[in-house]
mmCIF file with all atom_site columns, C-alpha atoms in Angstrom:
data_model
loop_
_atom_site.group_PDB
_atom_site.id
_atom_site.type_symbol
_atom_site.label_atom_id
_atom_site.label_alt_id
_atom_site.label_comp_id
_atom_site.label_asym_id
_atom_site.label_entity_id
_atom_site.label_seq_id
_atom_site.pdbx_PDB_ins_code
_atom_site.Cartn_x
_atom_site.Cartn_y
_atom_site.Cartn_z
_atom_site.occupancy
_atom_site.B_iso_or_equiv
_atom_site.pdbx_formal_charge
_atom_site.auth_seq_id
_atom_site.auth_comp_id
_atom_site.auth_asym_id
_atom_site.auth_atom_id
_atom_site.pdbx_PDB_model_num
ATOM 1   C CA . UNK A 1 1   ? -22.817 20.090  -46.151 1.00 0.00 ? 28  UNK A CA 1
ATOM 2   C CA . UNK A 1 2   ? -21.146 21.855  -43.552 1.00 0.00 ? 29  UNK A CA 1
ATOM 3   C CA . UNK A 1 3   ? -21.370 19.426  -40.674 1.00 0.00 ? 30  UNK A CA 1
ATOM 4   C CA . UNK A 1 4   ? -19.961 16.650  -43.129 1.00 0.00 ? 31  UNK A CA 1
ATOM 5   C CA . UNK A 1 5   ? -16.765 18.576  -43.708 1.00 0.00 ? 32  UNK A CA 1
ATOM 6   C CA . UNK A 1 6   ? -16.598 19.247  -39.973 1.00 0.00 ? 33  UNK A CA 1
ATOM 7   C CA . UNK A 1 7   ? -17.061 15.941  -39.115 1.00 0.00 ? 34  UNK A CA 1
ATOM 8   C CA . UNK A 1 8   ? -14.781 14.276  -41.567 1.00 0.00 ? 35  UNK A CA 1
ATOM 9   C CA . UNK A 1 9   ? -12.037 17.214  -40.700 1.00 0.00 ? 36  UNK A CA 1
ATOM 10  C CA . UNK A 1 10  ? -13.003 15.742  -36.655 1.00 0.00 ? 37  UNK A CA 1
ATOM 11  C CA . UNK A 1 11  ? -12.043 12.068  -37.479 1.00 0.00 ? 38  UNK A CA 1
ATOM 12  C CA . UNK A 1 12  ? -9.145  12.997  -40.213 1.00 0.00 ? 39  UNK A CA 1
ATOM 13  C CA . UNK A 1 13  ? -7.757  14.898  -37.522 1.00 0.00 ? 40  UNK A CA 1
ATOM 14  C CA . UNK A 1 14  ? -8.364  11.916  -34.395 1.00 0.00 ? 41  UNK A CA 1
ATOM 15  C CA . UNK A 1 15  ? -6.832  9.318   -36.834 1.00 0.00 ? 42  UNK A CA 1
ATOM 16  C CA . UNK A 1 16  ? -3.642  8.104   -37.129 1.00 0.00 ? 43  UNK A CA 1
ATOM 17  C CA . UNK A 1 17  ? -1.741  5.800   -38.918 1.00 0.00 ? 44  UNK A CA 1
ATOM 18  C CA . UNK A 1 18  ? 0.175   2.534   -38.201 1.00 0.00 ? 45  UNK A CA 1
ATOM 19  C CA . UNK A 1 19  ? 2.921   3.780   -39.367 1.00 0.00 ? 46  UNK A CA 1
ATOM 20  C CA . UNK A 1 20  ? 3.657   7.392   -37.084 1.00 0.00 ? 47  UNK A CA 1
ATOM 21  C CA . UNK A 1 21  ? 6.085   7.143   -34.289 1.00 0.00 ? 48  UNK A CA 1
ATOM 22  C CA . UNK A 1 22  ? 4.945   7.697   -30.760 1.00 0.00 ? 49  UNK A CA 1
ATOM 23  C CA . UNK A 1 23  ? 7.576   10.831  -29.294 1.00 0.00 ? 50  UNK A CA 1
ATOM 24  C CA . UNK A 1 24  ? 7.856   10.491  -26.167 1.00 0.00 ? 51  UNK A CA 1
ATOM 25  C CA . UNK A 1 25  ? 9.846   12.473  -23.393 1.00 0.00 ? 52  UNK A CA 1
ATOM 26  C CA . UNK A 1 26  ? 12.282  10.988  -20.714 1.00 0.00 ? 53  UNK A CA 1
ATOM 27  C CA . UNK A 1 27  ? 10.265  10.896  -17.907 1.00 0.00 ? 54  UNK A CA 1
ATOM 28  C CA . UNK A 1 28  ? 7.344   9.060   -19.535 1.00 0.00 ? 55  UNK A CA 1
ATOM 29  C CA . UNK A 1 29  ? 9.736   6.169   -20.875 1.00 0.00 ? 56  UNK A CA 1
ATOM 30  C CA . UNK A 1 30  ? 10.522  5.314   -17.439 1.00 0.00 ? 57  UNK A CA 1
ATOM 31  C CA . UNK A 1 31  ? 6.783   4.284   -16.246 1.00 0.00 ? 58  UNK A CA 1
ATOM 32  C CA . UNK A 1 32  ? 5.744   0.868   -17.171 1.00 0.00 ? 59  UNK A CA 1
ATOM 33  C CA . UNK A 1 33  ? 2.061   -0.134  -18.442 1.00 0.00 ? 60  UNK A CA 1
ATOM 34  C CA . UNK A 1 34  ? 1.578   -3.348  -17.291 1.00 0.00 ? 61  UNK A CA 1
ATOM 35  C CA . UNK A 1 35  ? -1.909  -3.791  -14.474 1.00 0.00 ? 62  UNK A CA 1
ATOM 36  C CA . UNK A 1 36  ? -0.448  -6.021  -11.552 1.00 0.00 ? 63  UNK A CA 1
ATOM 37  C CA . UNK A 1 37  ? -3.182  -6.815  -8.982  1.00 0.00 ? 64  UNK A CA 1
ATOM 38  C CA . UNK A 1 38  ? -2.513  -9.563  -6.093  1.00 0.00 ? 65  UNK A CA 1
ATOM 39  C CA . UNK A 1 39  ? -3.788  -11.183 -3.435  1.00 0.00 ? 66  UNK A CA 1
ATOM 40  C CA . UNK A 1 40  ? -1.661  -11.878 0.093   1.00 0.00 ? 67  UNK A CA 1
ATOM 41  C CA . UNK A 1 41  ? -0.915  -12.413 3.432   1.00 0.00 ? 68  UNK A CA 1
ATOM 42  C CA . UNK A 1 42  ? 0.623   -10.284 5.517   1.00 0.00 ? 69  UNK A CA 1
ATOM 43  C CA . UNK A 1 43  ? 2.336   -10.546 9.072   1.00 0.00 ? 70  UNK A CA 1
ATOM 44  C CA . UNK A 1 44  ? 3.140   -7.669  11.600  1.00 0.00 ? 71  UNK A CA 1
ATOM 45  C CA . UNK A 1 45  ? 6.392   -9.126  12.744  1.00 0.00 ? 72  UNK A CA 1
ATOM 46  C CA . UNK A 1 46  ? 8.054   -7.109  15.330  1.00 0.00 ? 73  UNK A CA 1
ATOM 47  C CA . UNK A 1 47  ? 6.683   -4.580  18.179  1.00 0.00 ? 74  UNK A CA 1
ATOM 48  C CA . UNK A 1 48  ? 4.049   -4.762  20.460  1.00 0.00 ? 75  UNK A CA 1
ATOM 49  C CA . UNK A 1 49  ? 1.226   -4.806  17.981  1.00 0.00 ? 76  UNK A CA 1
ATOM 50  C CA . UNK A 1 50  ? 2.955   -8.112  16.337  1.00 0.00 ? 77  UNK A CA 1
ATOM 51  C CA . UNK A 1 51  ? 1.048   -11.010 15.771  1.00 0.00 ? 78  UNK A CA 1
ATOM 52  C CA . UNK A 1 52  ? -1.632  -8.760  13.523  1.00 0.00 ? 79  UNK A CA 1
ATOM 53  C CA . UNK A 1 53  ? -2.334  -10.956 10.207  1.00 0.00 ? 80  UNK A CA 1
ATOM 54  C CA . UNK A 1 54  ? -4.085  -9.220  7.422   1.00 0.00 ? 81  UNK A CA 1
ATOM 55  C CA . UNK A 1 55  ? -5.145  -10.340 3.776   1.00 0.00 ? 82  UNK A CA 1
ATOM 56  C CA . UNK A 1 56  ? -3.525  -8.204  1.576   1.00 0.00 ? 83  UNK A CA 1
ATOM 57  C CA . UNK A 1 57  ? -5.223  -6.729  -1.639  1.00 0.00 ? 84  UNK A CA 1
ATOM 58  C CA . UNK A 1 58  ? -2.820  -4.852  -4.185  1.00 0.00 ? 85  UNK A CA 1
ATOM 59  C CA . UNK A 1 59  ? -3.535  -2.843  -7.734  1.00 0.00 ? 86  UNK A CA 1
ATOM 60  C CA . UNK A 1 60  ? -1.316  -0.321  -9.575  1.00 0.00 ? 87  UNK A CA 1
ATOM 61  C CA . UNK A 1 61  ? 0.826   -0.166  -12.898 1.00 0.00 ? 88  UNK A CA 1
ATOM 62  C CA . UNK A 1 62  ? 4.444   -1.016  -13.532 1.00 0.00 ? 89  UNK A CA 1
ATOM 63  C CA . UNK A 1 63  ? 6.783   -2.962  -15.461 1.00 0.00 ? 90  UNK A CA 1
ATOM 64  C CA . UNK A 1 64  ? 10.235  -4.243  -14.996 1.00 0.00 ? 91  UNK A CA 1
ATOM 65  C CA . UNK A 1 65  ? 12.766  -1.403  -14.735 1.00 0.00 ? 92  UNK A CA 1
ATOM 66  C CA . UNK A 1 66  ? 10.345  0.933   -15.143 1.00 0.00 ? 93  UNK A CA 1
ATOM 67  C CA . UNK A 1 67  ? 8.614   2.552   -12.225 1.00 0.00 ? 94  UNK A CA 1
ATOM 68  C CA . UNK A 1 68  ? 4.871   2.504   -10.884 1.00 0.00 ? 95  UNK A CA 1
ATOM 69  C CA . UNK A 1 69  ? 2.347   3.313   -8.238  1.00 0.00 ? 96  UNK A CA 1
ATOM 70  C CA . UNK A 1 70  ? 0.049   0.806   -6.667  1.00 0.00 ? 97  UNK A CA 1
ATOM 71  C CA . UNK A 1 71  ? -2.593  0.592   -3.543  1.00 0.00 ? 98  UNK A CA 1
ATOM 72  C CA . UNK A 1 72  ? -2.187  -1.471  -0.770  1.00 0.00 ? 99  UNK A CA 1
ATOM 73  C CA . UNK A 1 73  ? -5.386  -2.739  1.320   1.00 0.00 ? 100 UNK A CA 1
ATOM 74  C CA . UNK A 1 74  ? -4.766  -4.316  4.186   1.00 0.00 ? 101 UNK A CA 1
ATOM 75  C CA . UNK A 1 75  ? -7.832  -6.261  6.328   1.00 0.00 ? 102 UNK A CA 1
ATOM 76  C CA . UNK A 1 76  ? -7.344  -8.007  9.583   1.00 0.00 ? 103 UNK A CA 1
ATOM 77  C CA . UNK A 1 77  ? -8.068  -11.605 10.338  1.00 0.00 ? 104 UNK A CA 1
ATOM 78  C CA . UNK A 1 78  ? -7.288  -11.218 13.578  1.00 0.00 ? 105 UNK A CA 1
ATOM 79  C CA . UNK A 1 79  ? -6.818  -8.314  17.000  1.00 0.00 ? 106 UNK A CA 1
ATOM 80  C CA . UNK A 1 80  ? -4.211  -8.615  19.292  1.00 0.00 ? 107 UNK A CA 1
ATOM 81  C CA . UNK A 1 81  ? -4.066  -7.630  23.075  1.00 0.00 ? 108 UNK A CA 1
ATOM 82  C CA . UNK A 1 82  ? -2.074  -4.825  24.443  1.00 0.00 ? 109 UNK A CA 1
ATOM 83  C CA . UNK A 1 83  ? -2.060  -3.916  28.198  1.00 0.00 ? 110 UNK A CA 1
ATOM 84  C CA . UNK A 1 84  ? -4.671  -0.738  27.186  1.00 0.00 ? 111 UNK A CA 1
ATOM 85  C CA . UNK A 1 85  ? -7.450  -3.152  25.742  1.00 0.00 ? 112 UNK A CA 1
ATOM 86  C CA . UNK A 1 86  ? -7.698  -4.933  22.233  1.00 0.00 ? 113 UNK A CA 1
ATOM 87  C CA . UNK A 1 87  ? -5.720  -3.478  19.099  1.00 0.00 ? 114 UNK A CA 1
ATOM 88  C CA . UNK A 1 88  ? -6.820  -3.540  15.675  1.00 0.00 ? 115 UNK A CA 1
ATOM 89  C CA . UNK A 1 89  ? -5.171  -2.386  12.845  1.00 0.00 ? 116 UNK A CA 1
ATOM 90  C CA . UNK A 1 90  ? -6.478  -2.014  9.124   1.00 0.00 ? 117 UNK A CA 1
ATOM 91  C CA . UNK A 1 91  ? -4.897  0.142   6.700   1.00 0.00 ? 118 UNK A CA 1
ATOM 92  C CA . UNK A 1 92  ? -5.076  2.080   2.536   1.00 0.00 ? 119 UNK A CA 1
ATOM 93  C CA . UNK A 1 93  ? -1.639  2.641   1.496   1.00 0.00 ? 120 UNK A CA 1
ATOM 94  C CA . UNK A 1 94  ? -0.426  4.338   -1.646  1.00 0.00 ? 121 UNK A CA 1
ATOM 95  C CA . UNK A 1 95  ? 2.937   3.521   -2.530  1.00 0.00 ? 122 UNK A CA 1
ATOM 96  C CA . UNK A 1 96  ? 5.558   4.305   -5.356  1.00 0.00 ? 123 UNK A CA 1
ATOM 97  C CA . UNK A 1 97  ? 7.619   1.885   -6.485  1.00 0.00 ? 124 UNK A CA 1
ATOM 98  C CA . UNK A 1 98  ? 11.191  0.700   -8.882  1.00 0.00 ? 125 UNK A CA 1
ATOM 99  C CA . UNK A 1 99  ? 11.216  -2.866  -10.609 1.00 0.00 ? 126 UNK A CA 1
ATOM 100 C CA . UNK A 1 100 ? 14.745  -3.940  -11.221 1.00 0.00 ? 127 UNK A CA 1
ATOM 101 C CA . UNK A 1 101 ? 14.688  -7.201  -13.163 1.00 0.00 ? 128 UNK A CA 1
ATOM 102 C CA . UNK A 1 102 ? 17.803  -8.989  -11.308 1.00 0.00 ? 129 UNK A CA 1
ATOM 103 C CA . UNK A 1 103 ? 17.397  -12.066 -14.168 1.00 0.00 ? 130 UNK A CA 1
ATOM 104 C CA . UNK A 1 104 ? 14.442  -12.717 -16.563 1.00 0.00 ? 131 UNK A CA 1
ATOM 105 C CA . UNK A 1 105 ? 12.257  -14.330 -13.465 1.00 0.00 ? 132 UNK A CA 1
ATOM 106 C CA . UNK A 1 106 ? 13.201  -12.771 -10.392 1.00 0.00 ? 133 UNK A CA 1
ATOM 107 C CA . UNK A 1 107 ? 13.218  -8.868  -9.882  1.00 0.00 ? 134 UNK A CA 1
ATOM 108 C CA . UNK A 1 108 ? 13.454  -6.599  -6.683  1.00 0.00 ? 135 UNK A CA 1
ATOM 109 C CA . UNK A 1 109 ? 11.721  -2.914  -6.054  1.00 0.00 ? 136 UNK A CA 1
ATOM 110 C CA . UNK A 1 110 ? 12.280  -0.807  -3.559  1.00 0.00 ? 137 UNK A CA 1
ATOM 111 C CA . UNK A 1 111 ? 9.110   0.977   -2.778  1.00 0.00 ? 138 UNK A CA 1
ATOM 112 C CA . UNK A 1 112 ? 8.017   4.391   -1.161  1.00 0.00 ? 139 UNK A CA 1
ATOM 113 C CA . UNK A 1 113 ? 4.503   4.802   0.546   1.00 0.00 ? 140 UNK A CA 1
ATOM 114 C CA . UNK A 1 114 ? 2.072   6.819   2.672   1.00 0.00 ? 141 UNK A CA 1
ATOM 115 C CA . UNK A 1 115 ? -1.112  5.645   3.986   1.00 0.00 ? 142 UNK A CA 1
ATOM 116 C CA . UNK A 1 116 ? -4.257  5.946   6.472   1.00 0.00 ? 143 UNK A CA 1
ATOM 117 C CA . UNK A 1 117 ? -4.663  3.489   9.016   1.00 0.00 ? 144 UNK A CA 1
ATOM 118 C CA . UNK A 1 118 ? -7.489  2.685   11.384  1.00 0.00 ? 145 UNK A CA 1
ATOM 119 C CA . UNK A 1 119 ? -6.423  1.807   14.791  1.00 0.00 ? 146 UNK A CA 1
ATOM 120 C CA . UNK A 1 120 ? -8.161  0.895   17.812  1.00 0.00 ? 147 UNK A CA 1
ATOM 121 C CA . UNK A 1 121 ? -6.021  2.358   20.977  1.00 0.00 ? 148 UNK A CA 1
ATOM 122 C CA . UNK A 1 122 ? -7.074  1.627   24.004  1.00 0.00 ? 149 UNK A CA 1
ATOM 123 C CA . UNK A 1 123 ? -10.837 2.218   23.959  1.00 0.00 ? 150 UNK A CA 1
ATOM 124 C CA . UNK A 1 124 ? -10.926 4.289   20.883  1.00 0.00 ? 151 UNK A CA 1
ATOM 125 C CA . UNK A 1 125 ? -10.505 4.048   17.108  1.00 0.00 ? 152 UNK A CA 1
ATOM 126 C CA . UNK A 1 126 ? -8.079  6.551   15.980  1.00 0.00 ? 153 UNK A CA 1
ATOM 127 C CA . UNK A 1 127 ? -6.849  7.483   12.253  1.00 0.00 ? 154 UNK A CA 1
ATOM 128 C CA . UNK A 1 128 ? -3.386  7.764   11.936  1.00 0.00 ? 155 UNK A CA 1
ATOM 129 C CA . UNK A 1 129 ? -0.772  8.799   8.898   1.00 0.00 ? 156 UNK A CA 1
ATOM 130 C CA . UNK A 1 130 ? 1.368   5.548   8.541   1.00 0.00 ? 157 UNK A CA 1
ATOM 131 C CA . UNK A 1 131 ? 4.630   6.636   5.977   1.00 0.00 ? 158 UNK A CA 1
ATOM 132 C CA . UNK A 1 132 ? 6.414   3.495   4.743   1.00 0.00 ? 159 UNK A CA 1
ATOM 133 C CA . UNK A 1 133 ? 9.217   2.094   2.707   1.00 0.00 ? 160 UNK A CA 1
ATOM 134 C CA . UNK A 1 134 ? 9.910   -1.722  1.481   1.00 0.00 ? 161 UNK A CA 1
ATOM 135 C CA . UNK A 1 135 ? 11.136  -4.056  -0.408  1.00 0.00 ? 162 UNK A CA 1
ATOM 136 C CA . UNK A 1 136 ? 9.410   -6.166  -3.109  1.00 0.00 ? 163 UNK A CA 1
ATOM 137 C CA . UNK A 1 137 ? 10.694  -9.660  -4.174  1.00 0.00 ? 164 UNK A CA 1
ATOM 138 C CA . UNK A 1 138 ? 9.025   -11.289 -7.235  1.00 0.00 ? 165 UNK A CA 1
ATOM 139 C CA . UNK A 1 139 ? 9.112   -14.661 -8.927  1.00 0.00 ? 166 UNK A CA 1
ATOM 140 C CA . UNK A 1 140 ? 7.446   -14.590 -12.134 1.00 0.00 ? 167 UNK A CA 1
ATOM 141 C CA . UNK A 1 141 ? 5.880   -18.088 -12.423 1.00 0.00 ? 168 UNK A CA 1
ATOM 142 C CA . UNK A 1 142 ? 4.289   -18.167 -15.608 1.00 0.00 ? 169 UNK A CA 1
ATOM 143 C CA . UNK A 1 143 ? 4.351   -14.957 -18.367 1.00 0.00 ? 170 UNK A CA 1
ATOM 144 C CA . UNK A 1 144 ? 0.802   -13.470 -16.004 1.00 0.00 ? 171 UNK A CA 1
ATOM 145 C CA . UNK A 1 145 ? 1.726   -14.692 -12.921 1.00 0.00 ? 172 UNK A CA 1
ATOM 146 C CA . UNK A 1 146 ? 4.323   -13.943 -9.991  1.00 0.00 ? 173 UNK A CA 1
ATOM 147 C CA . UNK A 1 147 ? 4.968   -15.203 -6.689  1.00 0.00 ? 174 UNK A CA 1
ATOM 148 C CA . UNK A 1 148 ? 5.790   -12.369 -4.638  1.00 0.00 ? 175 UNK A CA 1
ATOM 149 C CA . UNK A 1 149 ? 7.556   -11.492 -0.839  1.00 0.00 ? 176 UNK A CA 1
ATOM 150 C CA . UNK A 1 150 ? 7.380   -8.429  0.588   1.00 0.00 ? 177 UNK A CA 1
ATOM 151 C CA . UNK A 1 151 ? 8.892   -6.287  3.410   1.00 0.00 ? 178 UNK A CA 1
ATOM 152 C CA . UNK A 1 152 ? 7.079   -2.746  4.701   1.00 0.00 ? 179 UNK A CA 1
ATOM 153 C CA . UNK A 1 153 ? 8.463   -0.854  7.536   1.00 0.00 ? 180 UNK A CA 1
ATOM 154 C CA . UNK A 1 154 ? 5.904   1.666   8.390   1.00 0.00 ? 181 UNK A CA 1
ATOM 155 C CA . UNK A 1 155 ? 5.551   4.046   11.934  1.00 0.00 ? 182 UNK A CA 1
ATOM 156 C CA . UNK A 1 156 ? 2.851   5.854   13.559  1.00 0.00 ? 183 UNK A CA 1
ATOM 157 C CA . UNK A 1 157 ? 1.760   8.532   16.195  1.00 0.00 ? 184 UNK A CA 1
ATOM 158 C CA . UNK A 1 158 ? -0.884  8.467   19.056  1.00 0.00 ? 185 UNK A CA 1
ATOM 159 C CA . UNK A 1 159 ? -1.054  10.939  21.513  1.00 0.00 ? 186 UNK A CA 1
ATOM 160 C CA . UNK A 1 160 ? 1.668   10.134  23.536  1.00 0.00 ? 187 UNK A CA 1
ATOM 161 C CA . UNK A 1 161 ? 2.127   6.620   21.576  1.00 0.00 ? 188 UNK A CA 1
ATOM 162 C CA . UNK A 1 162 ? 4.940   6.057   19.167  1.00 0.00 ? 189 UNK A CA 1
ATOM 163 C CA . UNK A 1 163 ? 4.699   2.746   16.748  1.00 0.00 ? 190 UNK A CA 1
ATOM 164 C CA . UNK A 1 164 ? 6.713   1.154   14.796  1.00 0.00 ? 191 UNK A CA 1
ATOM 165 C CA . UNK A 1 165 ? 5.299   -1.517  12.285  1.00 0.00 ? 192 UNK A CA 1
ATOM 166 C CA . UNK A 1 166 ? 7.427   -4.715  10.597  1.00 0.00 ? 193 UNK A CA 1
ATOM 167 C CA . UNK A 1 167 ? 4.864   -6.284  8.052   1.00 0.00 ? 194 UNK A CA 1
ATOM 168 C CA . UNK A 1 168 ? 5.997   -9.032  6.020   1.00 0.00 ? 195 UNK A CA 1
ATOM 169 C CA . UNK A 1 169 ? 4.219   -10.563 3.175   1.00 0.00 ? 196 UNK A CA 1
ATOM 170 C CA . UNK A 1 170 ? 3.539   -13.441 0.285   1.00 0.00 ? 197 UNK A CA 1
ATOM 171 C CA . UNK A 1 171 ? 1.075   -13.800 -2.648  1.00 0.00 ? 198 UNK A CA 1
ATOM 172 C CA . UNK A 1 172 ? 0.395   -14.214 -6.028  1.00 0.00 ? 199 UNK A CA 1
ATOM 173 C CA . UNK A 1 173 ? 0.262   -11.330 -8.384  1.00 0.00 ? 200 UNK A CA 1
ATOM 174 C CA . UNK A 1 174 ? -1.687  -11.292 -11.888 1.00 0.00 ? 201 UNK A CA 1
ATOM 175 C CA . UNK A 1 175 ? 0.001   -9.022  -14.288 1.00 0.00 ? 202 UNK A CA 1
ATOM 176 C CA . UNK A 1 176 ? -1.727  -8.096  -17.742 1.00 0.00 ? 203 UNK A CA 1
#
């Protein structure tokens, strides 16, 4: 008799009803729910590195003017060559990221990031710390789907090698 009271006292308690408000503080109104994974190209523009074209592969969680994280994997199609032998660049970013819904369809989000990057050097592959920061453009095409531009601006450190990175990029983004 015992473990029946307990038990119903277990799912009384785990219950709610419809009709009980949700409290919730600042902070937590300000991140959105919605999944957003994509799919993308993406350039590196500028530098000697440039030329680099990656498919880009994005998940996180945000809404529009609400903030979000997401990751960011980037794989090369292609290497390019730099006087000290063949480059190759592949990176896992984390970034952190503001939706400002300019109209109904289009909003922009600035977005913060740091990430680990692979990159051959010379004759050796080297990891390297890559911070970023960017802009996000997106077109939402249908109520799940978006056409989206980016811009990153990321740097990074070897030895006595200092890189700076211009990646620009377009895909489609699911959202649910």
């Amino acid at each position: 008799m015992r473990k029946i009271v307990l038990i119903m006292a277990l799912c009384c308690f785990l219950m709610t009803s419809e009709g009980d408000d949700v409290k919730t503080n600042h902070f937590s109104s300000l991140w959105g729910r919605i999944y957003q994974g994509s799919i993308g190209y993406k350039y590196l523009a500028f530098g000697e590195m440039s030329g680099i074209q990656n498919l880009q592969i994005t998940y996180g969680m945000w809404d529009k003017n609400k903030m979000g994280i997401f990751a960011e994997v980037l794989f090369p199609f292609n290497q390019v060559n730099l006087p000290q032998g063949m480059s190759r660049l592949s990176a896992i970013n984390l970034f952190w990221i503001y939706d400002i819904a300019i109209t109904k369809i289009i909003s922009i989000a600035p977005k913060i990031g740091y990430g680990l990057s692979v990159a051959n050097y010379g004759s050796k592959n080297h990891l390297v710390w890559k911070p970023s920061f960017g802009l996000d453009l997106s077109f939402e095409l249908i109520k799940y789907l978006a056409l989206y531009l980016d811009y990153d601006y990321s740097f990074y450190h070897i030895d006595n090698y200092f890189s700076h990175l211009n990646y620009f990029g377009l895909g489609l983004r699911v959202k649910y």
